[in-house]
Short mmCIF file of C-alpha atoms in Angstrom, two decimals:
data_model
loop_
_atom_site.label_atom_id
_atom_site.label_comp_id
_atom_site.label_asym_id
_atom_site.label_seq_id
_atom_site.Cartn_x
_atom_site.Cartn_y
_atom_site.Cartn_z
CA UNK A 1 52.84 69.41 5.35
CA UNK A 2 53.99 66.94 2.71
CA UNK A 3 57.66 66.01 2.52
CA UNK A 4 59.46 65.64 -0.80
CA UNK A 5 62.92 64.04 -0.81
CA UNK A 6 65.49 64.33 -3.57
CA UNK A 7 68.31 62.02 -4.58
CA UNK A 8 70.36 62.85 -7.68
CA UNK A 9 73.80 62.58 -9.21
CA UNK A 10 73.84 66.34 -9.93
CA UNK A 11 76.25 67.45 -7.22
CA UNK A 12 75.93 70.98 -5.84
CA UNK A 13 78.19 72.91 -8.20
CA UNK A 14 75.88 73.72 -11.09
CA UNK A 15 72.56 74.69 -9.57
CA UNK A 16 70.48 71.81 -10.92
CA UNK A 17 69.34 70.78 -7.44
CA UNK A 18 68.31 74.31 -6.55
CA UNK A 19 66.33 74.61 -9.77
CA UNK A 20 64.38 71.42 -8.99
CA UNK A 21 63.62 72.76 -5.52
CA UNK A 22 62.48 76.04 -7.04
CA UNK A 23 60.01 74.24 -9.31
CA UNK A 24 58.63 72.13 -6.48
CA UNK A 25 58.26 75.04 -4.06
CA UNK A 26 56.85 77.31 -6.75
CA UNK A 27 54.01 74.87 -7.35
CA UNK A 28 53.64 73.48 -3.81
CA UNK A 29 54.96 76.17 -1.45
CA UNK A 30 53.55 74.41 1.61
CA UNK A 31 55.72 71.30 1.21
CA UNK A 32 59.12 70.62 2.73
CA UNK A 33 61.99 69.48 0.50
CA UNK A 34 64.66 67.24 2.05
CA UNK A 35 67.96 66.29 0.40
CA UNK A 36 68.86 62.61 0.64
CA UNK A 37 72.01 62.85 -1.48
CA UNK A 38 73.30 64.69 -4.51
CA UNK A 39 76.73 63.04 -4.43
CA UNK A 40 75.85 59.82 -6.24
CA UNK A 41 78.51 59.13 -8.86
CA UNK A 42 77.25 60.19 -12.32
CA UNK A 43 74.98 57.52 -13.77
CA UNK A 44 75.41 55.14 -10.82
CA UNK A 45 71.86 53.76 -10.73
CA UNK A 46 72.76 50.92 -8.37
CA UNK A 47 74.18 53.17 -5.65
CA UNK A 48 71.23 55.53 -5.94
CA UNK A 49 68.85 52.60 -5.60
CA UNK A 50 70.61 51.48 -2.43
CA UNK A 51 70.63 54.94 -0.85
CA UNK A 52 66.91 55.32 -1.57
CA UNK A 53 66.19 51.82 -0.24
CA UNK A 54 68.16 52.51 2.92
CA UNK A 55 66.78 55.99 3.60
CA UNK A 56 63.09 55.93 2.71
CA UNK A 57 62.03 53.85 5.71
CA UNK A 58 62.94 56.66 8.12
CA UNK A 59 60.40 59.10 6.65
CA UNK A 60 56.75 59.54 7.59
CA UNK A 61 53.97 57.80 5.71
CA UNK A 62 52.96 59.86 2.69
CA UNK A 63 56.44 61.13 1.84
CA UNK A 64 57.17 61.69 -1.86
CA UNK A 65 60.61 60.44 -2.92
CA UNK A 66 62.14 61.70 -6.18
CA UNK A 67 65.19 59.91 -7.61
CA UNK A 68 66.91 61.42 -10.65
CA UNK A 69 69.91 59.34 -11.66
CA UNK A 70 69.03 59.15 -15.29
CA UNK A 71 71.76 58.41 -17.85
CA UNK A 72 69.01 57.59 -20.38
CA UNK A 73 67.31 60.99 -20.11
CA UNK A 74 65.65 62.00 -23.37
CA UNK A 75 65.71 58.42 -24.67
CA UNK A 76 63.00 55.78 -24.85
CA UNK A 77 62.91 54.96 -21.13
CA UNK A 78 59.62 55.74 -19.37
CA UNK A 79 59.01 57.94 -16.34
CA UNK A 80 57.28 56.41 -13.31
CA UNK A 81 55.31 57.31 -10.23
CA UNK A 82 54.85 54.33 -7.90
CA UNK A 83 52.59 54.46 -4.87
CA UNK A 84 53.11 52.00 -2.04
CA UNK A 85 51.35 51.65 1.29
CA UNK A 86 53.92 54.07 2.74
CA UNK A 87 55.07 56.55 0.11
CA UNK A 88 55.30 57.78 -3.47
CA UNK A 89 58.41 57.06 -5.56
CA UNK A 90 59.05 59.13 -8.68
CA UNK A 91 61.84 58.73 -11.22
CA UNK A 92 62.97 57.19 -14.48
CA UNK A 93 62.05 53.60 -15.26
CA UNK A 94 65.65 52.38 -15.17
CA UNK A 95 65.62 50.33 -11.96
CA UNK A 96 66.46 53.15 -9.58
CA UNK A 97 63.11 52.80 -7.79
CA UNK A 98 62.93 49.02 -7.76
CA UNK A 99 64.90 48.30 -4.57
CA UNK A 100 62.92 50.81 -2.50
CA UNK A 101 59.58 49.20 -3.40
CA UNK A 102 60.74 45.58 -3.34
CA UNK A 103 59.45 44.84 0.16
CA UNK A 104 56.39 47.09 0.13
CA UNK A 105 52.81 46.66 -1.01
CA UNK A 106 52.48 48.57 -4.29
CA UNK A 107 49.06 50.18 -4.54
CA UNK A 108 49.50 51.59 -8.04
CA UNK A 109 52.16 52.46 -10.59
CA UNK A 110 51.68 55.07 -13.29
CA UNK A 111 53.61 56.06 -16.35
CA UNK A 112 54.16 59.81 -16.32
CA UNK A 113 52.72 60.96 -19.65
CA UNK A 114 50.38 63.92 -19.07
CA UNK A 115 52.05 66.90 -20.80
CA UNK A 116 49.91 69.35 -18.85
CA UNK A 117 51.96 68.40 -15.80
CA UNK A 118 55.26 69.36 -17.36
CA UNK A 119 57.19 72.58 -17.70
CA UNK A 120 57.20 73.64 -21.35
CA UNK A 121 59.18 73.21 -23.44
CA UNK A 122 60.48 69.96 -21.95
CA UNK A 123 64.26 69.79 -22.08
CA UNK A 124 65.50 66.41 -23.26
CA UNK A 125 68.46 66.73 -20.89
CA UNK A 126 66.73 67.87 -17.68
CA UNK A 127 63.64 65.84 -16.90
CA UNK A 128 64.37 66.40 -13.22
CA UNK A 129 63.22 70.00 -13.64
CA UNK A 130 60.59 69.65 -16.35
CA UNK A 131 58.94 66.29 -15.57
CA UNK A 132 59.76 64.83 -12.15
CA UNK A 133 59.70 68.02 -10.06
CA UNK A 134 56.28 69.15 -11.38
CA UNK A 135 54.77 65.71 -10.74
CA UNK A 136 56.16 65.69 -7.19
CA UNK A 137 54.65 69.14 -6.62
CA UNK A 138 51.31 67.97 -8.04
CA UNK A 139 51.15 65.14 -5.52
CA UNK A 140 52.46 67.32 -2.67
CA UNK A 141 49.57 69.72 -3.07
CA UNK A 142 47.05 66.89 -3.11
CA UNK A 143 46.61 66.42 -6.85
CA UNK A 144 44.88 63.36 -8.24
CA UNK A 145 47.07 60.40 -9.12
CA UNK A 146 45.05 59.52 -12.22
CA UNK A 147 46.07 62.84 -13.77
CA UNK A 148 49.69 61.71 -13.93
CA UNK A 149 49.18 59.07 -16.61
CA UNK A 150 47.98 55.52 -17.19
CA UNK A 151 48.51 52.68 -14.77
CA UNK A 152 51.19 50.11 -15.59
CA UNK A 153 51.59 46.60 -14.25
CA UNK A 154 55.36 46.26 -14.53
CA UNK A 155 58.52 48.34 -14.53
CA UNK A 156 62.23 47.75 -14.86
CA UNK A 157 63.60 45.62 -12.05
CA UNK A 158 67.19 45.70 -10.89
CA UNK A 159 67.70 42.27 -9.29
CA UNK A 160 68.43 42.38 -5.58
CA UNK A 161 71.61 40.36 -4.90
CA UNK A 162 70.53 37.70 -2.42
CA UNK A 163 73.39 36.22 -0.33
CA UNK A 164 73.93 32.47 -0.13
CA UNK A 165 74.29 30.59 3.13
CA UNK A 166 76.25 27.36 3.06
CA UNK A 167 77.60 24.94 5.61
CA UNK A 168 80.89 26.81 5.83
CA UNK A 169 79.55 30.36 5.99
CA UNK A 170 77.99 33.06 3.83
CA UNK A 171 78.66 34.29 0.31
CA UNK A 172 77.54 37.69 -0.80
CA UNK A 173 78.78 40.86 -2.45
CA UNK A 174 79.48 44.52 -1.86
CA UNK A 175 76.39 46.65 -2.40
CA UNK A 176 77.65 50.16 -1.80
CA UNK A 177 80.65 52.26 -0.77
CA UNK A 178 79.95 55.12 1.62
CA UNK A 179 81.80 58.42 1.92
CA UNK A 180 84.20 56.98 4.50
CA UNK A 181 85.21 54.12 2.25
CA UNK A 182 83.24 51.52 4.18
CA UNK A 183 81.97 48.69 1.97
CA UNK A 184 78.39 47.74 2.75
CA UNK A 185 77.65 44.12 1.91
CA UNK A 186 74.33 42.43 1.13
CA UNK A 187 74.59 40.16 4.19
CA UNK A 188 71.99 41.31 6.76
CA UNK A 189 73.09 41.75 10.34
CA UNK A 190 69.96 39.93 11.45
CA UNK A 191 70.85 36.83 9.44
CA UNK A 192 74.52 36.49 10.35
CA UNK A 193 74.89 36.87 14.11
CA UNK A 194 78.15 35.34 15.30
CA UNK A 195 78.42 34.38 18.92
CA UNK A 196 80.70 36.49 21.08
CA UNK A 197 84.29 35.41 20.55
CA UNK A 198 83.47 33.31 17.48
CA UNK A 199 86.47 33.39 15.08
CA UNK A 200 84.77 34.65 11.92
CA UNK A 201 86.04 36.99 9.24
CA UNK A 202 84.84 38.54 5.99
CA UNK A 203 87.18 37.97 3.07
CA UNK A 204 87.29 39.11 -0.54
CA UNK A 205 88.19 36.05 -2.64
CA UNK A 206 91.41 36.42 -4.59
CA UNK A 207 92.80 39.15 -2.34
CA UNK A 208 94.80 37.61 0.45
CA UNK A 209 95.16 40.82 2.42
CA UNK A 210 91.46 41.70 2.32
CA UNK A 211 90.47 39.93 5.51
CA UNK A 212 88.13 41.63 7.99
CA UNK A 213 87.75 40.01 11.43
CA UNK A 214 84.22 40.28 12.79
CA UNK A 215 83.80 42.89 15.50
CA UNK A 216 81.13 45.16 16.92
CA UNK A 217 82.39 48.71 16.20
CA UNK A 218 85.11 50.44 14.18
CA UNK A 219 87.45 51.04 17.11
CA UNK A 220 87.34 47.36 18.01
CA UNK A 221 90.75 47.04 16.35
CA UNK A 222 93.83 49.23 16.27
CA UNK A 223 94.13 52.29 14.04
CA UNK A 224 94.53 51.32 10.40
CA UNK A 225 93.36 47.74 10.97
CA UNK A 226 90.50 46.12 9.00
CA UNK A 227 87.29 45.01 10.70
CA UNK A 228 83.76 43.87 9.77
CA UNK A 229 81.00 45.49 11.80
CA UNK A 230 77.19 45.34 11.90
CA UNK A 231 76.31 48.62 10.23
CA UNK A 232 73.46 51.00 11.00
CA UNK A 233 71.95 50.19 7.58
CA UNK A 234 71.19 46.65 8.74
CA UNK A 235 74.00 45.09 6.69
CA UNK A 236 77.53 44.01 7.53
CA UNK A 237 80.20 46.55 6.62
CA UNK A 238 83.86 46.10 5.76
CA UNK A 239 85.86 48.92 7.31
CA UNK A 240 89.30 50.11 8.30
CA UNK A 241 89.54 51.88 11.66
CA UNK A 242 90.42 55.47 10.83
CA UNK A 243 90.83 54.75 7.12
CA UNK A 244 89.13 53.71 3.90
CA UNK A 245 88.60 50.02 3.20
CA UNK A 246 87.65 50.86 -0.38
CA UNK A 247 90.93 52.64 -1.10
CA UNK A 248 93.18 50.31 0.83
CA UNK A 249 91.87 47.13 -0.77
CA UNK A 250 90.54 48.46 -4.06
CA UNK A 251 86.96 47.45 -3.26
CA UNK A 252 84.02 48.26 -5.48
CA UNK A 253 80.29 47.43 -5.67
CA UNK A 254 79.71 43.94 -7.02
CA UNK A 255 82.91 42.48 -5.57
CA UNK A 256 82.23 39.06 -3.98
CA UNK A 257 82.63 38.57 -0.23
CA UNK A 258 82.63 35.48 1.93
CA UNK A 259 82.20 34.91 5.66
CA UNK A 260 84.57 32.20 6.84
CA UNK A 261 86.03 30.92 10.07
CA UNK A 262 89.29 32.60 11.01
CA UNK A 263 92.34 30.65 9.91
CA UNK A 264 90.71 29.34 6.75
CA UNK A 265 92.89 30.19 3.76
CA UNK A 266 91.54 32.20 0.81
#
């Protein structure tokens, strides 16, 4: 049984997600459709790319991942199907797939152009239903990849923000805000591993109150207190025990962060 995952910015109010599932299951009734998220903020390609990057590794080899966060729908952007050594990734060529495939061996990438794959007529506002869902179903039922369209050698890349390590600590940025208001940074937990009791903190430059002492879990400080913890995603998180770090400190993706020794002014 092939698995097809969906990540969109559609929400669950209007039925768009259900329609995509209906198309997939109508053409490939033996597959299983799994929701990754449909609560991406409208048009937030970067957050969708991070969620896909973070989630795809937990699925079996051969999974088909469909990402539809597509503010350029109907415009000149291409549609892509990328095959790696682990999975298929389908979506618009706007960077949303680029983080998920960045550390994988790409076996082929194809521009989705074959009109015989599509639902007709193709809506210029709903390629999720008319283009991406039918292609996912085609692959889920064992269809040939070369029927999707021609191979391409490049696609739109969204640069991965690489943190800097200096003599005094780390410099990075916020990648993503989760539902709880935790701010996930781009500093890997495997790279920054403070010794027990080491006086380190994450700070947001220019905001004196945004200081997050390094700990191990959310309840490592009192209720309402900030803390930085090694998150389950493999990156350091800025959190508030029992609250929202994003709301309290006005954090957003792209904000710079630094790891400094406690007591160092910022």
